[in-house]
XYZ file of C-alpha atoms in Angstrom:
732
model
C 142.210 70.119 -102.491
C 139.130 72.236 -101.984
C 136.318 71.554 -99.530
C 132.807 70.694 -100.639
C 130.670 73.641 -101.690
C 127.173 72.188 -101.244
C 124.086 72.914 -103.261
C 121.232 74.963 -101.855
C 119.515 72.985 -99.135
C 122.005 70.079 -99.161
C 121.348 66.709 -97.645
C 124.411 65.376 -95.840
C 124.928 61.621 -95.827
C 125.993 60.776 -92.257
C 129.538 59.489 -91.992
C 128.680 57.724 -88.762
C 126.981 54.918 -90.678
C 129.039 54.014 -93.766
C 126.573 51.259 -94.641
C 124.086 53.976 -95.663
C 126.421 55.620 -98.173
C 124.375 54.644 -101.205
C 123.687 57.817 -103.149
C 121.048 58.232 -105.874
C 121.217 61.427 -107.958
C 118.570 62.056 -110.598
C 118.006 64.780 -113.201
C 116.556 65.173 -116.707
C 115.742 61.495 -117.130
C 119.125 60.251 -115.867
C 119.993 58.321 -112.710
C 123.473 58.101 -111.199
C 123.764 55.655 -108.303
C 127.027 55.616 -106.331
C 128.116 53.007 -103.814
C 130.233 55.013 -101.354
C 130.043 52.520 -98.486
C 133.766 51.889 -98.653
C 136.365 51.166 -97.743
C 137.088 51.042 -101.475
C 136.619 54.141 -103.624
C 133.059 54.713 -104.910
C 131.641 52.481 -107.608
C 128.877 53.419 -110.041
C 125.967 51.002 -109.661
C 123.998 52.650 -112.455
C 124.582 55.437 -114.961
C 121.815 55.695 -117.490
C 118.066 56.148 -117.840
C 116.218 57.298 -114.718
C 115.307 54.509 -112.296
C 112.477 56.313 -110.543
C 112.207 56.706 -106.751
C 114.471 54.426 -104.740
C 114.434 54.389 -100.934
C 117.175 52.969 -98.764
C 115.879 49.430 -99.061
C 115.650 49.747 -102.839
C 119.202 51.060 -103.085
C 120.516 48.210 -100.955
C 118.691 45.735 -103.173
C 120.161 47.390 -106.281
C 123.654 47.143 -104.783
C 123.152 43.488 -103.940
C 121.861 42.774 -107.437
C 124.908 44.440 -109.015
C 127.580 42.506 -107.098
C 129.317 39.957 -109.379
C 129.826 36.366 -108.206
C 133.167 34.899 -107.293
C 134.459 32.760 -110.161
C 137.551 30.533 -110.548
C 140.896 32.333 -110.868
C 139.412 35.632 -109.695
C 139.632 37.557 -106.408
C 137.907 35.751 -103.551
C 136.024 38.922 -102.656
C 134.386 40.315 -105.823
C 134.141 44.077 -106.203
C 132.717 46.626 -108.612
C 135.017 48.850 -110.614
C 135.679 52.197 -108.952
C 135.526 55.679 -110.472
C 139.306 55.625 -109.928
C 140.030 51.973 -110.737
C 142.701 50.360 -108.576
C 144.608 47.086 -108.552
C 144.089 46.940 -104.790
C 140.389 46.287 -105.394
C 141.071 43.587 -107.995
C 140.870 45.741 -111.147
C 143.036 44.248 -113.883
C 142.667 47.073 -116.388
C 144.254 50.520 -116.571
C 144.766 51.830 -113.016
C 143.240 55.210 -112.320
C 146.194 56.419 -110.238
C 149.692 55.655 -111.465
C 152.929 56.863 -109.850
C 155.719 55.976 -107.445
C 158.471 57.247 -105.168
C 162.098 57.512 -106.261
C 162.764 54.012 -104.905
C 159.799 52.545 -106.798
C 157.548 52.192 -103.750
C 153.915 53.256 -103.302
C 153.062 52.391 -106.899
C 149.846 50.557 -105.931
C 148.075 52.508 -103.184
C 145.054 51.166 -101.309
C 142.965 54.284 -100.778
C 140.222 53.911 -98.159
C 137.191 56.193 -97.943
C 137.265 58.439 -94.872
C 134.504 60.976 -95.535
C 131.532 61.415 -97.860
C 129.489 64.570 -98.350
C 126.419 64.869 -100.536
C 124.504 67.905 -101.691
C 121.468 67.181 -103.847
C 118.235 68.692 -105.047
C 115.238 66.551 -105.900
C 115.141 65.967 -109.633
C 118.003 68.390 -110.321
C 121.039 66.240 -109.639
C 123.625 66.973 -107.017
C 127.247 66.841 -105.945
C 129.155 64.132 -104.081
C 132.588 64.648 -102.561
C 134.559 61.652 -101.323
C 137.796 61.904 -99.373
C 140.067 58.908 -99.107
C 143.614 58.208 -97.983
C 146.353 55.595 -97.769
C 148.511 56.749 -94.841
C 151.064 54.006 -95.445
C 151.615 55.225 -99.025
C 151.475 58.883 -98.010
C 148.667 59.727 -100.427
C 145.241 61.324 -100.097
C 142.545 61.634 -102.744
C 139.509 63.849 -103.121
C 136.905 62.820 -105.686
C 134.121 65.125 -106.861
C 131.179 63.747 -108.839
C 128.304 65.908 -110.045
C 125.056 65.253 -111.893
C 123.941 68.530 -113.461
C 120.300 69.586 -113.984
C 120.712 68.634 -117.680
C 121.657 65.060 -116.727
C 125.362 65.505 -117.500
C 127.893 63.756 -115.237
C 131.051 65.660 -114.295
C 133.864 64.094 -112.284
C 137.348 65.106 -111.275
C 139.903 63.995 -108.697
C 142.802 65.521 -106.807
C 145.701 63.590 -105.291
C 147.904 65.003 -102.529
C 151.326 63.818 -101.374
C 150.991 63.535 -97.598
C 154.388 61.934 -97.016
C 156.533 64.175 -94.801
C 159.677 64.058 -96.935
C 159.555 61.941 -100.105
C 158.380 63.454 -103.425
C 155.845 61.491 -105.458
C 156.188 61.156 -109.227
C 152.710 61.145 -110.729
C 152.492 59.221 -113.991
C 148.749 59.580 -114.496
C 145.348 60.029 -112.865
C 142.288 59.125 -114.921
C 138.646 58.517 -114.059
C 136.311 55.886 -115.471
C 132.555 55.425 -115.849
C 131.106 51.932 -116.362
C 128.850 51.072 -119.283
C 126.596 48.005 -119.594
C 126.958 44.985 -121.835
C 124.461 46.497 -124.299
C 127.137 49.058 -125.245
C 128.744 46.747 -127.775
C 129.911 49.340 -130.318
C 132.255 52.328 -130.084
C 131.888 55.605 -131.935
C 134.559 58.275 -131.869
C 135.946 60.977 -134.130
C 139.212 61.593 -135.895
C 140.439 64.089 -138.468
C 143.225 66.254 -139.791
C 143.741 69.874 -140.771
C 140.876 70.945 -143.006
C 138.829 67.818 -142.274
C 138.263 67.757 -138.560
C 135.826 65.474 -136.745
C 135.190 62.530 -139.012
C 133.244 59.666 -137.372
C 134.484 56.096 -137.103
C 132.839 53.027 -135.570
C 134.388 49.863 -134.174
C 133.177 46.889 -132.176
C 133.659 47.241 -128.410
C 135.588 44.013 -127.987
C 137.666 42.740 -125.077
C 140.748 44.884 -124.706
C 141.419 48.606 -124.807
C 140.768 51.309 -127.356
C 143.063 54.128 -126.268
C 143.018 57.565 -127.903
C 146.203 59.259 -126.668
C 146.834 62.817 -127.779
C 150.401 64.122 -127.459
C 150.004 67.240 -129.599
C 149.994 69.674 -126.676
C 146.580 70.896 -127.804
C 143.239 69.171 -128.248
C 144.135 68.163 -131.820
C 142.362 68.083 -135.165
C 142.262 64.307 -134.717
C 140.809 64.459 -131.198
C 138.056 62.021 -130.369
C 135.920 64.890 -128.945
C 133.336 62.439 -127.554
C 134.095 58.739 -127.180
C 130.754 56.943 -127.202
C 129.781 53.367 -126.394
C 126.413 52.459 -127.830
C 124.034 49.765 -128.856
C 125.026 48.470 -132.302
C 123.553 50.659 -134.998
C 122.609 53.497 -132.661
C 122.165 56.795 -134.467
C 121.103 60.335 -133.748
C 117.514 59.361 -132.915
C 117.740 55.717 -131.839
C 119.685 53.381 -129.583
C 121.185 53.784 -126.115
C 124.423 55.790 -126.041
C 126.966 56.644 -123.341
C 129.753 59.112 -124.121
C 132.684 60.843 -122.368
C 134.710 63.968 -123.059
C 137.939 65.145 -121.397
C 137.726 68.900 -120.785
C 141.410 69.658 -121.259
C 143.327 71.611 -123.917
C 146.678 69.846 -123.589
C 147.829 66.236 -123.833
C 145.025 63.880 -122.869
C 143.860 60.284 -122.896
C 140.362 59.018 -123.706
C 139.826 55.286 -123.572
C 137.346 52.428 -123.642
C 138.214 49.143 -121.964
C 136.408 45.818 -121.665
C 137.812 42.997 -119.525
C 137.247 39.237 -119.896
C 135.479 39.421 -116.515
C 132.748 41.472 -118.194
C 133.369 44.953 -116.850
C 133.509 47.761 -119.404
C 134.397 51.408 -118.828
C 134.818 54.708 -120.626
C 137.404 56.995 -119.103
C 139.968 59.690 -119.521
C 142.119 62.437 -118.120
C 145.298 64.364 -118.746
C 148.152 62.472 -120.416
C 151.295 63.351 -118.471
C 154.734 63.243 -120.045
C 157.526 61.462 -118.122
C 158.403 63.382 -114.961
C 156.025 66.214 -115.802
C 154.303 66.262 -112.396
C 156.352 65.625 -109.249
C 154.438 66.299 -106.054
C 156.562 67.595 -103.213
C 155.289 66.928 -99.668
C 151.971 68.711 -99.247
C 151.486 69.412 -102.968
C 148.420 68.291 -104.917
C 147.463 67.663 -108.532
C 143.900 68.053 -109.822
C 142.608 66.356 -112.974
C 140.572 68.081 -115.648
C 136.855 67.391 -115.613
C 135.703 64.171 -117.216
C 132.221 64.702 -118.679
C 129.754 61.890 -119.252
C 126.497 62.075 -121.192
C 124.003 59.313 -121.895
C 120.710 59.134 -123.707
C 118.496 57.565 -126.316
C 120.317 58.493 -129.517
C 123.204 60.880 -130.090
C 120.864 63.883 -130.183
C 119.928 63.329 -126.544
C 123.602 62.930 -125.625
C 124.320 66.231 -127.398
C 121.386 67.963 -125.737
C 122.798 67.301 -122.262
C 126.093 68.947 -123.232
C 124.299 71.849 -124.929
C 121.887 72.470 -122.045
C 124.688 72.424 -119.478
C 126.795 74.873 -121.486
C 123.889 77.235 -122.038
C 123.179 77.289 -118.291
C 126.720 78.416 -117.421
C 126.999 81.982 -116.043
C 129.643 82.844 -118.655
C 127.810 81.505 -121.706
C 127.383 84.176 -124.428
C 124.010 85.852 -123.887
C 123.941 88.596 -126.503
C 122.875 87.785 -130.090
C 125.874 86.336 -131.901
C 126.963 89.105 -134.311
C 127.551 88.536 -138.023
C 131.330 88.501 -138.492
C 133.282 89.707 -141.504
C 136.800 88.251 -141.345
C 139.523 89.488 -143.694
C 141.720 86.382 -144.052
C 140.425 84.841 -147.267
C 139.772 88.326 -148.661
C 143.245 89.907 -148.369
C 145.557 87.386 -146.639
C 148.798 89.256 -145.758
C 148.180 92.064 -148.249
C 147.133 94.813 -145.847
C 146.216 98.196 -147.290
C 144.090 100.783 -145.501
C 142.127 101.820 -148.600
C 141.267 98.260 -149.565
C 140.332 97.284 -146.010
C 138.077 100.296 -145.471
C 136.331 99.487 -148.774
C 135.963 95.882 -147.607
C 134.459 97.137 -144.343
C 132.000 99.266 -146.333
C 130.919 96.223 -148.338
C 130.608 94.109 -145.172
C 128.426 96.720 -143.482
C 126.297 96.971 -146.628
C 125.344 93.277 -146.435
C 124.670 93.482 -142.689
C 127.905 92.487 -140.921
C 128.152 93.543 -137.276
C 131.762 92.712 -136.408
C 134.858 93.296 -138.593
C 137.937 91.180 -137.802
C 141.414 92.069 -139.078
C 143.283 88.802 -139.502
C 146.982 87.903 -139.707
C 149.468 90.398 -141.154
C 149.031 93.603 -139.094
C 152.124 93.389 -136.834
C 155.819 94.045 -137.326
C 157.690 92.155 -140.060
C 154.617 90.093 -140.953
C 154.451 89.994 -144.743
C 154.136 86.196 -144.789
C 154.100 83.401 -142.228
C 157.904 83.208 -141.909
C 158.519 86.169 -139.606
C 157.112 88.396 -136.910
C 155.253 86.092 -134.504
C 155.958 87.420 -131.026
C 156.445 91.032 -132.128
C 153.000 92.255 -131.084
C 153.371 95.853 -132.234
C 151.496 97.398 -135.138
C 153.758 97.419 -138.212
C 154.814 101.029 -138.793
C 155.622 100.499 -142.471
C 152.204 99.073 -143.402
C 150.256 101.122 -140.865
C 152.077 104.486 -140.530
C 149.116 105.893 -138.565
C 148.596 102.689 -136.650
C 145.334 100.770 -136.716
C 143.312 103.749 -135.514
C 142.105 104.915 -138.959
C 140.722 101.459 -139.746
C 139.256 101.001 -136.267
C 137.531 104.388 -136.425
C 136.164 103.644 -139.892
C 134.789 100.269 -138.780
C 133.157 101.771 -135.695
C 131.735 104.588 -137.812
C 129.916 101.920 -139.819
C 128.320 100.608 -136.630
C 130.463 97.462 -136.433
C 132.608 96.052 -133.645
C 136.334 95.603 -134.254
C 138.247 92.351 -133.815
C 141.897 91.383 -134.215
C 143.824 88.153 -134.955
C 146.625 87.111 -132.595
C 148.730 84.000 -132.014
C 150.315 84.755 -128.622
C 151.600 81.253 -127.793
C 153.875 81.105 -130.828
C 157.088 82.735 -132.035
C 158.935 82.855 -135.344
C 162.721 82.360 -135.079
C 162.830 85.383 -137.403
C 161.438 87.814 -134.825
C 162.817 90.405 -132.452
C 161.398 88.433 -129.531
C 163.138 85.157 -130.420
C 166.437 86.929 -130.989
C 166.190 88.722 -127.644
C 164.971 85.723 -125.616
C 165.977 82.366 -127.104
C 165.447 80.856 -123.637
C 161.705 81.524 -124.004
C 161.383 78.960 -126.812
C 160.140 75.515 -125.779
C 162.796 72.870 -126.448
C 163.948 69.532 -124.985
C 167.387 71.019 -124.228
C 169.907 72.826 -126.365
C 168.404 71.289 -129.515
C 165.436 73.072 -131.100
C 162.325 71.114 -132.157
C 161.467 70.831 -135.830
C 159.819 73.927 -137.245
C 156.123 73.785 -138.090
C 154.759 76.611 -140.258
C 158.121 78.324 -139.685
C 157.417 78.748 -135.978
C 158.227 77.499 -132.511
C 156.260 77.570 -129.255
C 156.719 80.374 -126.756
C 157.145 78.926 -123.271
C 154.535 80.680 -121.148
C 155.849 78.723 -118.156
C 158.611 81.342 -118.027
C 157.340 84.284 -115.946
C 159.067 86.754 -118.271
C 157.458 85.321 -121.395
C 154.054 85.199 -119.727
C 154.215 88.805 -118.525
C 155.470 90.030 -121.903
C 152.575 88.468 -123.789
C 150.002 89.531 -121.207
C 151.102 93.150 -121.242
C 151.417 93.417 -125.034
C 147.989 91.913 -125.777
C 146.347 93.817 -122.941
C 147.851 97.083 -124.212
C 146.548 96.428 -127.739
C 143.049 95.673 -126.456
C 143.006 98.790 -124.301
C 144.458 101.156 -126.942
C 142.041 100.136 -129.688
C 139.077 99.141 -127.477
C 139.140 95.780 -129.235
C 135.892 93.846 -128.888
C 137.052 90.440 -130.079
C 140.244 88.422 -130.372
C 140.640 85.603 -132.853
C 143.172 83.614 -130.800
C 145.080 81.241 -133.075
C 147.504 78.379 -132.291
C 149.051 76.983 -135.448
C 151.349 74.156 -134.429
C 151.543 71.118 -132.188
C 153.703 71.223 -129.066
C 156.316 68.667 -130.125
C 159.305 68.273 -127.795
C 157.820 70.991 -125.613
C 160.523 71.308 -122.955
C 161.153 74.019 -120.383
C 164.492 75.862 -120.354
C 167.135 75.287 -119.033
C 166.628 71.582 -118.199
C 164.378 70.656 -121.111
C 161.894 69.053 -118.704
C 158.443 68.429 -120.198
C 156.335 71.575 -120.085
C 152.956 70.864 -121.726
C 151.068 70.663 -118.422
C 152.463 74.001 -117.241
C 151.912 75.566 -120.686
C 148.241 74.582 -120.723
C 147.640 76.025 -117.262
C 149.531 79.190 -118.234
C 147.309 79.663 -121.305
C 144.227 79.314 -119.110
C 145.633 81.916 -116.684
C 146.492 84.237 -119.558
C 143.008 84.140 -121.048
C 141.422 84.498 -117.613
C 143.555 87.540 -116.781
C 142.798 89.249 -120.085
C 139.074 88.680 -119.547
C 139.355 90.053 -116.005
C 141.127 93.193 -117.246
C 138.764 93.652 -120.183
C 135.314 92.286 -119.221
C 133.783 93.341 -122.554
C 136.265 91.256 -124.562
C 135.155 88.168 -126.479
C 137.681 85.524 -127.549
C 137.559 82.824 -130.216
C 139.590 79.642 -129.827
C 141.164 79.039 -133.222
C 143.949 76.495 -133.646
C 144.942 75.668 -137.203
C 141.201 75.739 -137.575
C 139.520 73.295 -135.184
C 142.471 71.820 -133.287
C 141.542 73.300 -129.889
C 137.897 72.371 -129.370
C 137.236 71.185 -125.819
C 135.337 72.166 -122.695
C 138.536 73.325 -120.982
C 139.215 76.211 -123.355
C 135.490 76.886 -123.713
C 135.171 77.727 -120.022
C 137.015 80.931 -120.904
C 136.301 81.619 -124.597
C 133.150 82.510 -126.538
C 133.339 80.290 -129.592
C 135.625 77.991 -131.577
C 136.668 78.047 -135.201
C 135.486 74.641 -136.391
C 137.910 74.340 -139.308
C 140.091 76.372 -141.650
C 138.124 74.657 -144.401
C 134.918 76.557 -145.191
C 134.089 74.494 -148.260
C 130.356 74.041 -147.610
C 130.351 70.321 -148.434
C 133.176 69.591 -146.000
C 131.572 71.874 -143.425
C 128.328 69.877 -143.490
C 130.173 66.954 -141.902
C 132.501 69.016 -139.728
C 129.656 71.004 -138.199
C 127.397 67.958 -137.878
C 129.927 66.192 -135.654
C 131.260 69.258 -133.837
C 127.639 69.630 -132.748
C 127.928 66.335 -130.898
C 129.560 68.414 -128.141
C 128.887 72.093 -128.853
C 125.698 74.089 -129.480
C 125.605 76.101 -132.747
C 126.251 79.528 -131.200
C 129.752 78.402 -130.163
C 130.796 77.165 -133.615
C 132.114 79.729 -136.093
C 130.749 79.112 -139.597
C 131.529 81.479 -142.482
C 130.443 82.039 -146.057
C 133.471 81.814 -148.330
C 134.101 82.613 -151.966
C 132.445 80.643 -154.768
C 135.644 78.648 -155.245
C 136.885 77.246 -151.946
C 140.290 78.409 -150.734
C 141.129 74.945 -149.334
C 139.556 72.491 -151.817
C 138.969 74.502 -155.037
C 135.375 73.202 -155.154
C 132.818 75.607 -156.602
C 129.483 76.013 -154.814
C 126.429 78.199 -155.253
C 125.929 80.931 -152.689
C 122.742 79.291 -151.418
C 124.715 76.178 -150.397
C 127.520 78.175 -148.783
C 125.205 80.487 -146.852
C 122.685 77.786 -145.962
C 125.515 75.771 -144.436
C 126.892 78.724 -142.461
C 123.395 79.545 -141.182
C 123.486 76.713 -138.631
C 126.359 78.121 -136.577
C 127.770 81.489 -135.549
C 127.381 83.071 -138.984
C 130.164 85.007 -140.672
C 131.636 86.068 -143.996
C 135.174 85.279 -145.170
C 135.068 86.408 -148.784
C 136.461 89.299 -150.791
C 133.158 91.127 -151.181
C 134.867 93.677 -153.429
C 135.166 90.907 -156.019
C 131.532 89.831 -155.602
C 128.871 91.005 -158.027
C 126.021 93.275 -156.962
C 123.658 90.331 -157.376
C 125.800 88.182 -155.085
C 125.951 90.904 -152.434
C 122.198 91.349 -152.582
C 121.643 87.607 -152.172
C 124.151 87.481 -149.316
C 122.309 90.342 -147.597
C 119.125 88.257 -147.700
C 120.919 85.366 -146.004
C 122.350 87.711 -143.368
C 118.832 89.009 -142.714
C 117.550 85.431 -142.353
C 120.319 84.612 -139.862
C 119.452 87.684 -137.794
C 115.792 86.666 -137.816
C 116.545 83.078 -136.778
C 119.563 83.338 -134.473
C 117.382 83.551 -131.367
C 115.900 80.173 -132.335
C 119.068 78.594 -133.720
C 121.100 79.514 -130.634
C 118.638 78.401 -127.981
C 116.727 75.489 -129.518
C 117.315 71.751 -129.582
C 119.666 70.522 -132.317
C 118.179 67.551 -134.191
C 119.648 65.307 -136.857
C 117.795 62.692 -138.837
C 118.921 59.110 -139.453
C 118.004 59.069 -143.125
C 118.948 55.735 -144.760
C 120.292 57.417 -147.912
C 123.893 58.496 -147.155
C 123.614 61.100 -149.919
C 120.903 63.009 -148.018
C 121.428 64.727 -144.672
C 118.566 66.040 -142.563
C 119.242 68.405 -139.690
C 117.630 71.322 -137.935
C 116.874 73.189 -134.725
C 113.587 72.973 -132.802
C 112.658 75.855 -130.484
C 112.737 75.158 -126.760
C 108.935 75.494 -126.645
C 108.575 73.448 -129.875
C 106.572 76.293 -131.436
C 108.863 76.573 -134.452
C 111.632 74.649 -136.155
C 113.978 75.146 -139.095
C 115.288 72.184 -141.094
C 117.826 71.741 -143.869
C 117.639 68.952 -146.441
C 121.156 68.557 -147.821
C 122.253 66.565 -150.885
C 125.921 65.700 -150.456
C 126.162 63.333 -153.440
C 124.038 61.678 -156.097
C 121.525 59.241 -154.674
C 120.950 55.655 -155.768
C 117.249 56.475 -156.132
C 115.406 59.423 -157.619
C 113.316 61.038 -156.318
C 114.866 60.590 -152.867
C 111.666 59.565 -151.074
C 110.282 60.865 -147.823
C 112.279 62.564 -145.102
C 111.298 62.558 -141.449
C 111.487 65.836 -139.525
C 112.709 64.891 -136.028
C 112.133 66.540 -132.674
C 108.698 68.114 -133.154
C 105.934 67.937 -130.549
C 103.904 64.880 -131.643
C 100.633 66.413 -130.399
C 100.879 69.780 -132.154
C 100.046 70.577 -135.755
C 102.711 72.284 -137.859
C 102.557 74.184 -141.096
C 105.644 73.222 -143.107
C 106.693 75.392 -146.019
C 109.849 76.396 -147.864
C 111.995 79.037 -146.157
C 113.381 81.782 -148.417
C 116.030 82.445 -149.599
C 116.736 78.731 -149.172
C 113.537 77.740 -150.968
C 114.532 77.885 -154.614
C 118.154 76.875 -155.027
C 119.421 76.182 -158.540
C 120.041 72.621 -157.383
C 116.358 71.635 -157.461
C 115.606 69.592 -160.564
C 112.563 67.855 -161.965
C 108.945 68.805 -161.318
C 108.275 70.551 -157.999
C 106.981 68.500 -155.083
C 103.220 69.008 -154.838
C 103.087 69.895 -151.145
C 105.504 72.771 -151.789
C 102.858 74.534 -153.891
C 100.820 77.243 -152.223
C 101.163 77.675 -148.470
C 102.795 74.377 -147.588
C 101.202 71.500 -145.698
C 99.752 71.142 -142.181
C 100.351 67.883 -140.289
C 100.783 66.734 -136.678
C 104.318 66.519 -135.355
C 103.889 62.771 -135.022
C 103.119 62.419 -138.736
C 106.058 64.640 -139.712
C 108.514 62.698 -137.538
C 107.204 59.200 -138.344
C 105.747 59.356 -141.869
C 107.639 62.358 -143.173
C 107.386 64.419 -146.338
C 108.488 63.815 -149.892
C 111.807 65.577 -150.343
C 112.497 67.706 -153.417
C 115.006 66.284 -155.872
C 118.316 68.085 -155.372
C 121.514 68.102 -157.358
C 124.594 67.252 -155.260
C 126.046 70.039 -153.084
C 122.738 71.857 -152.663
C 120.319 72.271 -149.797
C 116.706 73.194 -149.203
C 115.347 74.951 -146.092
C 112.005 74.206 -144.426
C 110.143 76.226 -141.820
C 107.817 74.332 -139.469
C 105.519 76.562 -137.403
C 103.017 75.262 -134.858
C 99.403 76.300 -135.494
């Protein structure tokens, strides 16, 4: 367990007077008030809208006002729920710390606070570290709670086995944040391959809503953000509190309300039986639990986005236009065709060319070759160098697809090292996509993958890796015992990515996992973007990107223009809809441009030029989404950080019950400034517009105050389904 690393100019709360351990952190309109007076673990007195200045007397009054009364058939001494809830303090819900010794003892520890340290900066949050112990149980705990300058809460805990001889089997360690009674509705996400991140709402009733993920990766069905909100809260209205578990393996996210009135949102890693056994002196540290609150989902998103953009490792350079080869050639690799495809990509303005699956030994389909990370000599007799040189000669970067955590049984690697395949024992798990999981917990397997990928990056000066992960980790055991290995595998993947980045500082990495099945803030501490979904059907992507944006800013979400007929759904869409959808992410092309007409390439080049013009705004501004009452019409956009300019999309996803659709409000603009709103080419005249043109679209647009645009709105043009219309709002 690490020691506190205080903020600049920290204020230390004196341990000599535990009665003064009431801590108020404030930042970006959020207050976090912690009661660390002990002996019980800290409780959150308030997490929500800023409370304003509170001196010691005010904090003591707040603590007194928060204490529940003693009621019949309840503990005689009432207590508030802790960040690590415990039965010893009277909590009757899910315990934060679960485990025991071999004889079943020490399953309900009573951890007492021993030390509190606080580092804080006025108005910019701070960091609190609490150390607690139960000497009788042989356990010590360190809890770290941070309020970031963006108003985001981050918390994690570490437990150490201090017993001199007995191991401790850890069954789970989760953290929880309380939410008030007003949070009477739950919103979370689910999904599947090709349709990730679909919202669902339920009442927040008494009991538990538990979202357990045992896929060994974040999962296409992952909740992403579990939010408790006022009933009917939307993107622009209603109080919302949400949590995210920043972990790429098995995890639990849950909401729990007790008959006594307490309600919490919480989460952490989901440990398999016997997966973590702490020997004397050993410690386990949880992933970060992130909490964001605000008025409407847009404010919740903004706290995540602002925190990510402030990270030292956040991508700073303009996000290059990507041309990916997968839906253009699939496994059919041919140097002449690929160089011609690179020529066409450069012609429309692509800046990075990515060679997808099919370049390595024995890889003519998805049944063989995974693990054999050598360039296929039959398909590439001169290696990849001729293609790489051609791509660089066109002024583009070069990227390569890999899937280093997986192995096909039909591969040289699997035949040479069957003990490197994850399995619960002698029996092999069911195949998924004709592949098994390579156990990176084995030092030999880890070193083999590290050296092969590192050698490829060095030899070809690769700029970008599309890092795929195409199956769940079912029955993921470690040879020879078959003991559960997901925890070790996840940490090994993190180490692997970190080591590759250390060896090759220029390298960028995309987290791709059957599309969007590894999207979390654990993997994104070491990668540069995610692939939101294998489905690039523009209609599906409108929803997928809308809800992925609940957590991630647009520059971290890969979004590509596909062919006219979608590879995954067979829907047919106009280029304006496909490109206008991809515009609001990290823009790319995944289309056989050799089959496109000259007119299509010319139109695509105009969209690429628009993306290059706008990416500085799109990738730094505030994401906004309207709560339009017509479910057939979506409104979303990005407003510049200084509110001087904004870009909006009006999107028809179906036929509306009314025509014309009525007014649309443009959210997020400065209410005091006047904006000129006009159509934005080439998204200004899609073939989907029908009927007479809207009058305000004639000439040079319309000028109105931001307040009028966000409250009264503008008449929307009538759109056919699966079409969009772009608006530019510029302050005058």
